[in-house]
Each structure stands twice: as structure tokens, then as C-alpha cells.
PDB file of N, CA and C in Angstrom:
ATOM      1  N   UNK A   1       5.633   3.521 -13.013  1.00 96.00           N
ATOM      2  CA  UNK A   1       4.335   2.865 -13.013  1.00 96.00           C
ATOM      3  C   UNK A   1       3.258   3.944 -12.926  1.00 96.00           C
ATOM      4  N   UNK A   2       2.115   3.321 -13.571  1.00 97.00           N
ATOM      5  CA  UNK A   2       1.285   4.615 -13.592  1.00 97.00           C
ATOM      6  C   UNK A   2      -0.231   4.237 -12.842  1.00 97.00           C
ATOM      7  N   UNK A   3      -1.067   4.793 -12.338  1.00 97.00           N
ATOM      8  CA  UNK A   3      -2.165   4.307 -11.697  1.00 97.00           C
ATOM      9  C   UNK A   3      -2.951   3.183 -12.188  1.00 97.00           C
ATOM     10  N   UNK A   4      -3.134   3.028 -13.885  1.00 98.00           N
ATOM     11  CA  UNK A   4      -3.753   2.367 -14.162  1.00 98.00           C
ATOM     12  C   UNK A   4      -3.086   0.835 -14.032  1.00 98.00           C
ATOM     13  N   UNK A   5      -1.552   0.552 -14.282  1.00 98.00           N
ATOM     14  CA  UNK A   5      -0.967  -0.844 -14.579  1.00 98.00           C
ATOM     15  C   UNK A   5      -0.852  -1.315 -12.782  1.00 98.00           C
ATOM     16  N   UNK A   6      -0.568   0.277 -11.981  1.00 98.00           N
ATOM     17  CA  UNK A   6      -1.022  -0.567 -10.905  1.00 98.00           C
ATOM     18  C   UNK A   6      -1.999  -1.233 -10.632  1.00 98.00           C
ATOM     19  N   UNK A   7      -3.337  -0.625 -10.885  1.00 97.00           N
ATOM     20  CA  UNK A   7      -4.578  -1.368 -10.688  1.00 97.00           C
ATOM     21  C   UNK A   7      -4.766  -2.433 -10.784  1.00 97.00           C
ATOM     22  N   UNK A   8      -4.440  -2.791 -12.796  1.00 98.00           N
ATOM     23  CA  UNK A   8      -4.226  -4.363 -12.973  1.00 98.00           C
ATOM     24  C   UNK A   8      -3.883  -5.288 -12.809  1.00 98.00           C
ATOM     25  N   UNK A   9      -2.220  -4.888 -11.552  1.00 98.00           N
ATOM     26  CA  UNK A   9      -0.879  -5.572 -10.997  1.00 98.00           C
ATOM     27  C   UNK A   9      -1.925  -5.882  -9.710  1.00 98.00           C
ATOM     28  N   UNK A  10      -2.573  -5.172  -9.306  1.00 97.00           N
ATOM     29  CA  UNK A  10      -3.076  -4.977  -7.958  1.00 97.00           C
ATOM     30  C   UNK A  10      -4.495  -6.497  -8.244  1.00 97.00           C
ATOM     31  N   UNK A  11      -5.398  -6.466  -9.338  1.00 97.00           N
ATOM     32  CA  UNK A  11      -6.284  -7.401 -10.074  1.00 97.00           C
ATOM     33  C   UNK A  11      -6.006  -8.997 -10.132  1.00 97.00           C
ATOM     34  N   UNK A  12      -4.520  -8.639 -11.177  1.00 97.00           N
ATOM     35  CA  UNK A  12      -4.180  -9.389 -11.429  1.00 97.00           C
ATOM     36  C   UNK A  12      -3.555 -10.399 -10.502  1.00 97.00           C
ATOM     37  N   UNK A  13      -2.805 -10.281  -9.497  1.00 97.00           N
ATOM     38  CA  UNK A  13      -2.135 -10.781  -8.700  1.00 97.00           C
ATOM     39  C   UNK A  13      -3.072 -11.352  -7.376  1.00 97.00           C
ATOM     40  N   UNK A  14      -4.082 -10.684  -7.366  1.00 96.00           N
ATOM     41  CA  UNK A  14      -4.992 -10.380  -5.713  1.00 96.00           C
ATOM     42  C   UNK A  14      -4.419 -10.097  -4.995  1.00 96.00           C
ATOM     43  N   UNK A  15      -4.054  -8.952  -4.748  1.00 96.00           N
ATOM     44  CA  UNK A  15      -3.149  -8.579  -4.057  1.00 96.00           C
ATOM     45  C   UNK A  15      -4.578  -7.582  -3.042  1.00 96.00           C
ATOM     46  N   UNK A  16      -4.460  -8.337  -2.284  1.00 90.00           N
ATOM     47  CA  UNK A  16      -5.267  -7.746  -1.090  1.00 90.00           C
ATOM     48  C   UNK A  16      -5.031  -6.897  -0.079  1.00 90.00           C
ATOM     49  N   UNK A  17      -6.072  -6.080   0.379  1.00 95.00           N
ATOM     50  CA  UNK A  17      -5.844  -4.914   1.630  1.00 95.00           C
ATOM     51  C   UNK A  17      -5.112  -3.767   0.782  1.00 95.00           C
ATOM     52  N   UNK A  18      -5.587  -3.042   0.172  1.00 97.00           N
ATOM     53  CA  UNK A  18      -4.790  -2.078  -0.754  1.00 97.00           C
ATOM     54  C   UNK A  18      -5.900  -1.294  -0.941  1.00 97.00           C
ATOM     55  N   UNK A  19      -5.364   0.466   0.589  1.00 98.00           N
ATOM     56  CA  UNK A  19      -5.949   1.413   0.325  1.00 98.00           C
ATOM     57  C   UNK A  19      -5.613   2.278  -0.375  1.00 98.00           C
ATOM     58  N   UNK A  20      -6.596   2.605  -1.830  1.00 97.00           N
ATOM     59  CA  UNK A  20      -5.981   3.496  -2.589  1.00 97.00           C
ATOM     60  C   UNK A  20      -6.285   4.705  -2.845  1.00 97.00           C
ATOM     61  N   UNK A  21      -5.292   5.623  -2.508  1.00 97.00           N
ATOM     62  CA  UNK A  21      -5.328   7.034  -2.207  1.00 97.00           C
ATOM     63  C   UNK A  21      -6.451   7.465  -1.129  1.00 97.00           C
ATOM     64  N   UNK A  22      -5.910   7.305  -0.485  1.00 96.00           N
ATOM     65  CA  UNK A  22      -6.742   7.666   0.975  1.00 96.00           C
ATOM     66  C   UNK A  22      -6.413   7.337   2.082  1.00 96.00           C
ATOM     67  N   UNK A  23      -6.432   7.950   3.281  1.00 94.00           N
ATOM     68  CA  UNK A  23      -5.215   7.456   4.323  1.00 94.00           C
ATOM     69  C   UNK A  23      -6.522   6.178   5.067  1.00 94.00           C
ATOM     70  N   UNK A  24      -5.533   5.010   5.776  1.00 94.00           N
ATOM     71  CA  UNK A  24      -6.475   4.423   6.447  1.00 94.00           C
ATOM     72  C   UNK A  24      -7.255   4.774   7.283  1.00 94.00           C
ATOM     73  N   UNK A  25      -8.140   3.821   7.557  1.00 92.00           N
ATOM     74  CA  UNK A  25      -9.457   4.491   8.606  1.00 92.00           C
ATOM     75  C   UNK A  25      -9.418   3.360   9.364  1.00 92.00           C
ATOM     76  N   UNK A  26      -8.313   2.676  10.324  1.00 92.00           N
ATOM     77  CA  UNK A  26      -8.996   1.967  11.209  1.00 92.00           C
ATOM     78  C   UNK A  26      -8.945   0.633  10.645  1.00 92.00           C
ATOM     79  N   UNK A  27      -8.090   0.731   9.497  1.00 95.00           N
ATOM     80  CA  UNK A  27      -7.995  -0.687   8.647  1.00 95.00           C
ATOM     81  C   UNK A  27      -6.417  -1.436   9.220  1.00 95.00           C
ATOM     82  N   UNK A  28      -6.311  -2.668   9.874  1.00 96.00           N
ATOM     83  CA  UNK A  28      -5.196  -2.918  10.207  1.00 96.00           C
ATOM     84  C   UNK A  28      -4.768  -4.073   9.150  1.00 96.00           C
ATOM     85  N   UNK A  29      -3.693  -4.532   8.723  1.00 95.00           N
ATOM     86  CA  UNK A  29      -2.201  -5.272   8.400  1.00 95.00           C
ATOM     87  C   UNK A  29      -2.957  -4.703   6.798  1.00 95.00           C
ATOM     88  N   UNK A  30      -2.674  -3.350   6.511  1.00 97.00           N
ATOM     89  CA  UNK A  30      -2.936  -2.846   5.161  1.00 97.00           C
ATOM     90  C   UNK A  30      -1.878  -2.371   4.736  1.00 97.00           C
ATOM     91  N   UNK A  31      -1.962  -1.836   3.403  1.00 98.00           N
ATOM     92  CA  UNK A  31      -1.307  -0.559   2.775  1.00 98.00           C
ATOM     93  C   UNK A  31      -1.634   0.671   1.887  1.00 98.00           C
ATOM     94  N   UNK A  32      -1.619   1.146   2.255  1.00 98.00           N
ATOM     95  CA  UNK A  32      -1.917   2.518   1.669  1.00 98.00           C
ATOM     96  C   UNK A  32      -1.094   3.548   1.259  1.00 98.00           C
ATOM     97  N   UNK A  33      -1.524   3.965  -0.524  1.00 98.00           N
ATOM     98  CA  UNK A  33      -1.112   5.300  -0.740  1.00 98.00           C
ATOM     99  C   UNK A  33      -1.850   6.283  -0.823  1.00 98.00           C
ATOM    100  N   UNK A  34      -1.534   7.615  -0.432  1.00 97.00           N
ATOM    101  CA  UNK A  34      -2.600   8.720  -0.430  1.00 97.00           C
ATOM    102  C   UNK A  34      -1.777   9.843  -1.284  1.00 97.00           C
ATOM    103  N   UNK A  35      -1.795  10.916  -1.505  1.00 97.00           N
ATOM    104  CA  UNK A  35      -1.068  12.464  -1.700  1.00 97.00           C
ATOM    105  C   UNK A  35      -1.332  12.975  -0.197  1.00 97.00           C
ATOM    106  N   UNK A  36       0.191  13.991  -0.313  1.00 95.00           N
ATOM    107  CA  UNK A  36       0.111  14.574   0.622  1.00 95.00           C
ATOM    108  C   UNK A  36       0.231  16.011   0.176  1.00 95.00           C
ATOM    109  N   UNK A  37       0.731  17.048   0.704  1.00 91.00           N
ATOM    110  CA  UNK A  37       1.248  18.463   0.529  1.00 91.00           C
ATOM    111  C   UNK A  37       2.112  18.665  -0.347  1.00 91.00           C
ATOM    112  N   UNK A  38       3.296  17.722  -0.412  1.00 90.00           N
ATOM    113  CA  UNK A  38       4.018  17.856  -1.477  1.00 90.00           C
ATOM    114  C   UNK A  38       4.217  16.347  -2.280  1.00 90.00           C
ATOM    115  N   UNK A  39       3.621  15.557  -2.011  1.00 97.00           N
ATOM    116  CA  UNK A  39       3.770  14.419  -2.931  1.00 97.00           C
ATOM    117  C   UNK A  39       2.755  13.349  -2.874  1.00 97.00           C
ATOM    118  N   UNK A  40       3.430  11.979  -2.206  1.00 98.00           N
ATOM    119  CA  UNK A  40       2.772  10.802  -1.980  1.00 98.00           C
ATOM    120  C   UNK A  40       3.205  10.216  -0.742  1.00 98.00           C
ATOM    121  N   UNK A  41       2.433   9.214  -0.468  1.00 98.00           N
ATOM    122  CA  UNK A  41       2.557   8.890   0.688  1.00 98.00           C
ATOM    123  C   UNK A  41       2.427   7.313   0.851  1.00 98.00           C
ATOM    124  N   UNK A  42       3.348   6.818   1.308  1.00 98.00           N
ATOM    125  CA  UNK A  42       3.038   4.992   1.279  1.00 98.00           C
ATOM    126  C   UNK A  42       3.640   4.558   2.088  1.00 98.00           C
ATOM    127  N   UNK A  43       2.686   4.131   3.181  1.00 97.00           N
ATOM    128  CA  UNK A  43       2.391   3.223   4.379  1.00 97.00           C
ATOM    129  C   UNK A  43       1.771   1.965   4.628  1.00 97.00           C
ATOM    130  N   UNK A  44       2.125   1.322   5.931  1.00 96.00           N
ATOM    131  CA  UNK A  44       1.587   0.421   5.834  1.00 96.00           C
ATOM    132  C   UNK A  44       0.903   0.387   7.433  1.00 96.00           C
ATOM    133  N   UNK A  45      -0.219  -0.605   7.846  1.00 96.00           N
ATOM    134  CA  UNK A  45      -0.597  -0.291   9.068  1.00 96.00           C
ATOM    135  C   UNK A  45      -0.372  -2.085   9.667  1.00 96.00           C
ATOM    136  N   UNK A  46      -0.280  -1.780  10.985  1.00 94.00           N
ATOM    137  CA  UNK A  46       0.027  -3.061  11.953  1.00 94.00           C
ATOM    138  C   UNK A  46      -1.425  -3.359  11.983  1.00 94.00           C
ATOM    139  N   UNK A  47      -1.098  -4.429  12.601  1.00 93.00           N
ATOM    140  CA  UNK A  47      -2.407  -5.603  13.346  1.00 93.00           C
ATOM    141  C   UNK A  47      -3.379  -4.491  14.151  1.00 93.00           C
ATOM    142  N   UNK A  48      -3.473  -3.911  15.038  1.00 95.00           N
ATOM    143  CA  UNK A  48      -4.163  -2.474  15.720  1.00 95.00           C
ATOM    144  C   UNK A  48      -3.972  -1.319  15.140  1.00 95.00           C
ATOM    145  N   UNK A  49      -4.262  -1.406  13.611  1.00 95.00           N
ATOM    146  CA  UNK A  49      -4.214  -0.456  12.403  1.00 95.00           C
ATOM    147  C   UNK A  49      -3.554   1.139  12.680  1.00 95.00           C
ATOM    148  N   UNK A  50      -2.246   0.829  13.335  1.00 95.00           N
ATOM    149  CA  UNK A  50      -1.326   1.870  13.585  1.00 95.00           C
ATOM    150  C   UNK A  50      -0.392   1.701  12.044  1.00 95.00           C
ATOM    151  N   UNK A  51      -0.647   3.380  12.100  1.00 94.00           N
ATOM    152  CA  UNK A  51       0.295   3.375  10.629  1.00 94.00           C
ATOM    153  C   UNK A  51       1.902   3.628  10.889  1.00 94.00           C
ATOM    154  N   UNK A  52       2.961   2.203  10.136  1.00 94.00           N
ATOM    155  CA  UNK A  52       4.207   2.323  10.750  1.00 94.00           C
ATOM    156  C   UNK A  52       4.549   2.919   8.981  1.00 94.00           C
ATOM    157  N   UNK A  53       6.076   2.651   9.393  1.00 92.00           N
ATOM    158  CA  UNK A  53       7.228   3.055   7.814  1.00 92.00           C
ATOM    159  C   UNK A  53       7.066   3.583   6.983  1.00 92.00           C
ATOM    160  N   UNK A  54       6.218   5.201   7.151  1.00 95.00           N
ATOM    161  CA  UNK A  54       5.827   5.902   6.223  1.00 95.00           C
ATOM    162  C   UNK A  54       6.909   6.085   5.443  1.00 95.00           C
ATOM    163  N   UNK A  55       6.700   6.185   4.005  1.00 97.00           N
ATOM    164  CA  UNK A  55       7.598   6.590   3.191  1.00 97.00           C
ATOM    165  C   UNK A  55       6.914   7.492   2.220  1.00 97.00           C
ATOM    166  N   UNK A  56       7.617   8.710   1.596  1.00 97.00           N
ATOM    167  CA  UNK A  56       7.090   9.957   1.147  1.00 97.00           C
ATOM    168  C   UNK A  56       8.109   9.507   0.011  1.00 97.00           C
ATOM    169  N   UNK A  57       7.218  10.387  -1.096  1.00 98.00           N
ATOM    170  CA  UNK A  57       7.805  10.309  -2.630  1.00 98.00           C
ATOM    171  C   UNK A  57       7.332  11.522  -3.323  1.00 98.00           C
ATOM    172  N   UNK A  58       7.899  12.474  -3.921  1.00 97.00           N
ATOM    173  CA  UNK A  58       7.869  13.213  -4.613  1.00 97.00           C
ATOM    174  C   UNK A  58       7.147  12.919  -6.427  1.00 97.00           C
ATOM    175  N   UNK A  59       7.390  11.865  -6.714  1.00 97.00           N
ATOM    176  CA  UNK A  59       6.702  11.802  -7.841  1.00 97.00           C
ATOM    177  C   UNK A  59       5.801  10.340  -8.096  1.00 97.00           C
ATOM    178  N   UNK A  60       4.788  10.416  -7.920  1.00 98.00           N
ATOM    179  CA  UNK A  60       3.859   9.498  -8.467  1.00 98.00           C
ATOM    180  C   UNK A  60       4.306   8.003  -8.313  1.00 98.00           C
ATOM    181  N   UNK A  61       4.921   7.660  -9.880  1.00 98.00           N
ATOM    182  CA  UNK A  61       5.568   6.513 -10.268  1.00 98.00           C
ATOM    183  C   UNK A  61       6.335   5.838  -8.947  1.00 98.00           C
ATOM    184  N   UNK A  62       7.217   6.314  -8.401  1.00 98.00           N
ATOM    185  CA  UNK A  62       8.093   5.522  -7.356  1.00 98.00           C
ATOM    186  C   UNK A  62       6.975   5.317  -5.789  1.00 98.00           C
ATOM    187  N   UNK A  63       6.160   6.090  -6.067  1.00 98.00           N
ATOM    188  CA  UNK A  63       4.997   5.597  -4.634  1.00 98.00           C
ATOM    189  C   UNK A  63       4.633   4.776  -5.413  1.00 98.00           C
ATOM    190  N   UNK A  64       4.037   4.359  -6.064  1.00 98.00           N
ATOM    191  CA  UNK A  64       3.510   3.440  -7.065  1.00 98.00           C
ATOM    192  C   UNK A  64       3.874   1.813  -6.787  1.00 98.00           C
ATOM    193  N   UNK A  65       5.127   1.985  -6.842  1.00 98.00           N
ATOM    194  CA  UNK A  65       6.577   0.953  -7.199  1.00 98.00           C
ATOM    195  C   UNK A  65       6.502   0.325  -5.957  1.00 98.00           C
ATOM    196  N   UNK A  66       6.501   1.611  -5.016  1.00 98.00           N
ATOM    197  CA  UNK A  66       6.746   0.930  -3.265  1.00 98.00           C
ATOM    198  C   UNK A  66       5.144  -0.030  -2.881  1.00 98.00           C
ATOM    199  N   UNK A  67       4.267   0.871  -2.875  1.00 98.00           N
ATOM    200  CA  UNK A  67       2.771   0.376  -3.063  1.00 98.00           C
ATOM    201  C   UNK A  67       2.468  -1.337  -3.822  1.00 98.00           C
ATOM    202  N   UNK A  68       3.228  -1.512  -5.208  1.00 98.00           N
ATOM    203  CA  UNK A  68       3.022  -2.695  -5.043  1.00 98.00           C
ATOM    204  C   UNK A  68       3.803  -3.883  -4.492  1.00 98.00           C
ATOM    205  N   UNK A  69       5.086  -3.064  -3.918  1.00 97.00           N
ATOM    206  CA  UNK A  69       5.837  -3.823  -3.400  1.00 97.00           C
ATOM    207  C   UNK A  69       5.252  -4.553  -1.887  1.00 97.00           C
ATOM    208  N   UNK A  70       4.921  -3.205  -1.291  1.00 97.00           N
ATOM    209  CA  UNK A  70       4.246  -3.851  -0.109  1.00 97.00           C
ATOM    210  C   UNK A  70       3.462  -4.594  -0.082  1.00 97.00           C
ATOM    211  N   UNK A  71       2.581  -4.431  -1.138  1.00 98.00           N
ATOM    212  CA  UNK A  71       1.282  -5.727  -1.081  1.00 98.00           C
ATOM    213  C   UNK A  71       1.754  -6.450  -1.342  1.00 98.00           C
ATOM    214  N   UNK A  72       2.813  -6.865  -2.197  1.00 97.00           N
ATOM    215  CA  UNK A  72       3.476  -8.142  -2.566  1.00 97.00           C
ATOM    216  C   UNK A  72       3.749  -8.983  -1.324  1.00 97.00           C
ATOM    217  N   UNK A  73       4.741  -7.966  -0.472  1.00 96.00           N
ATOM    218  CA  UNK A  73       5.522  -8.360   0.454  1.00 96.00           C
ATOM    219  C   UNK A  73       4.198  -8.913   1.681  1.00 96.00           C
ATOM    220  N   UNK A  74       3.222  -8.311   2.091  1.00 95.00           N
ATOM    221  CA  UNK A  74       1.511  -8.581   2.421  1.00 95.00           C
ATOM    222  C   UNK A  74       1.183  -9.525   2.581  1.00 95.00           C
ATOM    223  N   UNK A  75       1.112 -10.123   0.918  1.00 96.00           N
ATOM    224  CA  UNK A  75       0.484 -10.883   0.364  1.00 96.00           C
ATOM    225  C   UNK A  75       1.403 -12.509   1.239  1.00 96.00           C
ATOM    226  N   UNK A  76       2.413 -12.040   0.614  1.00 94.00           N
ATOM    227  CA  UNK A  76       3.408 -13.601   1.310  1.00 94.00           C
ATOM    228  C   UNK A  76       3.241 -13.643   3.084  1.00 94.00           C
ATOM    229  N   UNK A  77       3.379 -12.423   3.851  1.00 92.00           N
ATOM    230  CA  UNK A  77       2.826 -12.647   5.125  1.00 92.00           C
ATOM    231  C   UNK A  77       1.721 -13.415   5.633  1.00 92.00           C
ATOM    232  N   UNK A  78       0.907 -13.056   4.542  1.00 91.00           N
ATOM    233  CA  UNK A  78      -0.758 -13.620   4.866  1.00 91.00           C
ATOM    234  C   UNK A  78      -0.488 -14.867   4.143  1.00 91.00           C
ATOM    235  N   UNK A  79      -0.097 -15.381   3.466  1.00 91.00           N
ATOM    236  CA  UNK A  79       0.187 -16.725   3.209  1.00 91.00           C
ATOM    237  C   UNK A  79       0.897 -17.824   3.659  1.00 91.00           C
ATOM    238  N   UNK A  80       1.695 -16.823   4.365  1.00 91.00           N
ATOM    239  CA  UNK A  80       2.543 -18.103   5.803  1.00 91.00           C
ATOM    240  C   UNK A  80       1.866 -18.019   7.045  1.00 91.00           C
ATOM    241  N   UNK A  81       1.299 -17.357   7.172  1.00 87.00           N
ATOM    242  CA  UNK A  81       0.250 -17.472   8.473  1.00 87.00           C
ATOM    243  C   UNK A  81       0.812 -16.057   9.643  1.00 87.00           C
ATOM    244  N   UNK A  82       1.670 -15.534   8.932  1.00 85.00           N
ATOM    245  CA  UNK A  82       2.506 -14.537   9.694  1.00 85.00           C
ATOM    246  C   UNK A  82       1.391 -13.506  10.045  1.00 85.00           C
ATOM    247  N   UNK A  83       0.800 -12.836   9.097  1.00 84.00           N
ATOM    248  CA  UNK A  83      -0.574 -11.842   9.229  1.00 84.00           C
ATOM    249  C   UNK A  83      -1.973 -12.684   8.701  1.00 84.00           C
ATOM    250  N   UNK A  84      -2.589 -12.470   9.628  1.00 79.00           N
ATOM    251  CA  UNK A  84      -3.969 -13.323   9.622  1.00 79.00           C
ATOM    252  C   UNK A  84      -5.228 -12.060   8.584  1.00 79.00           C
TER     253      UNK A  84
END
């Protein structure tokens, strides 16, 4: 996946709370990918915007993959009432 079809996946879907490339600031039940030193970076943050299950990726595309997975996965939380 490449930045741009994420975007549209990200549009298209409403897939909400999706920080992109930039680490959070204080934003809680999000996700975020950033770069790091040697790759990417995709996290997600709790309710008191602590960042848990970092996962690191070496190439682009597969942070990508995880990134819209989480919002997916997000998205259905916030729709059962699980994350407000």
C-alpha cells in the first residue's frame, strides 16, 4: 500500500482518529504512523493517550497495511460503544 490509496481507504471508509506521520500529542483511543531511525512506526494510544503495541516496520507498505488495519479495528470499537 502506498500513502496515497491509504489516504483514500482512510476517506473513504471514515475511518477516524488517524495520526498521520507524526507521533501523538496527547491524542487518546488513536493511531498513529510516524518514521523512525530506521523505518516506521505504528501505534496505537489508550483512553489517557498512552502509546501501547508499538509495532516497527522496515518498509513503508506493511506500516501502511497495519495503520489501516487498526483504524479498521478503531472504527468497530467506537461503534459498539467499547471506545467512546
Amino acid at each position: 500500500m502506498d500513502r496515497a490509496s491509504a489516504k483514500q481507504i482512510i476517506a473513504s471508509e471514515g475511518l477516524e482518529r488517524a495520526i498521520w506521520f507524526r507521533r501523538p500529542n496527547g491524542e487518546p483511543d488513536a493511531v498513529a504512523i510516524y518514521e523512525t531511525g530506521g523505518g516506521f512506526r505504528v501505534i496505537s494510544t489508550d483512553e489517557r493517550a498512552v502509546e501501547v503495541g508499538a509495532r516497527d516496520y522496515g518498509k513503508e507498505p506493511e506500516a501502511l497495511d497495519m495503520f489501516i488495519t487498526l483504524l479498521r479495528d478503531l472504527k468497530e470499537l467506537i461503534a459498539s460503544g467499547v471506545v467512546r
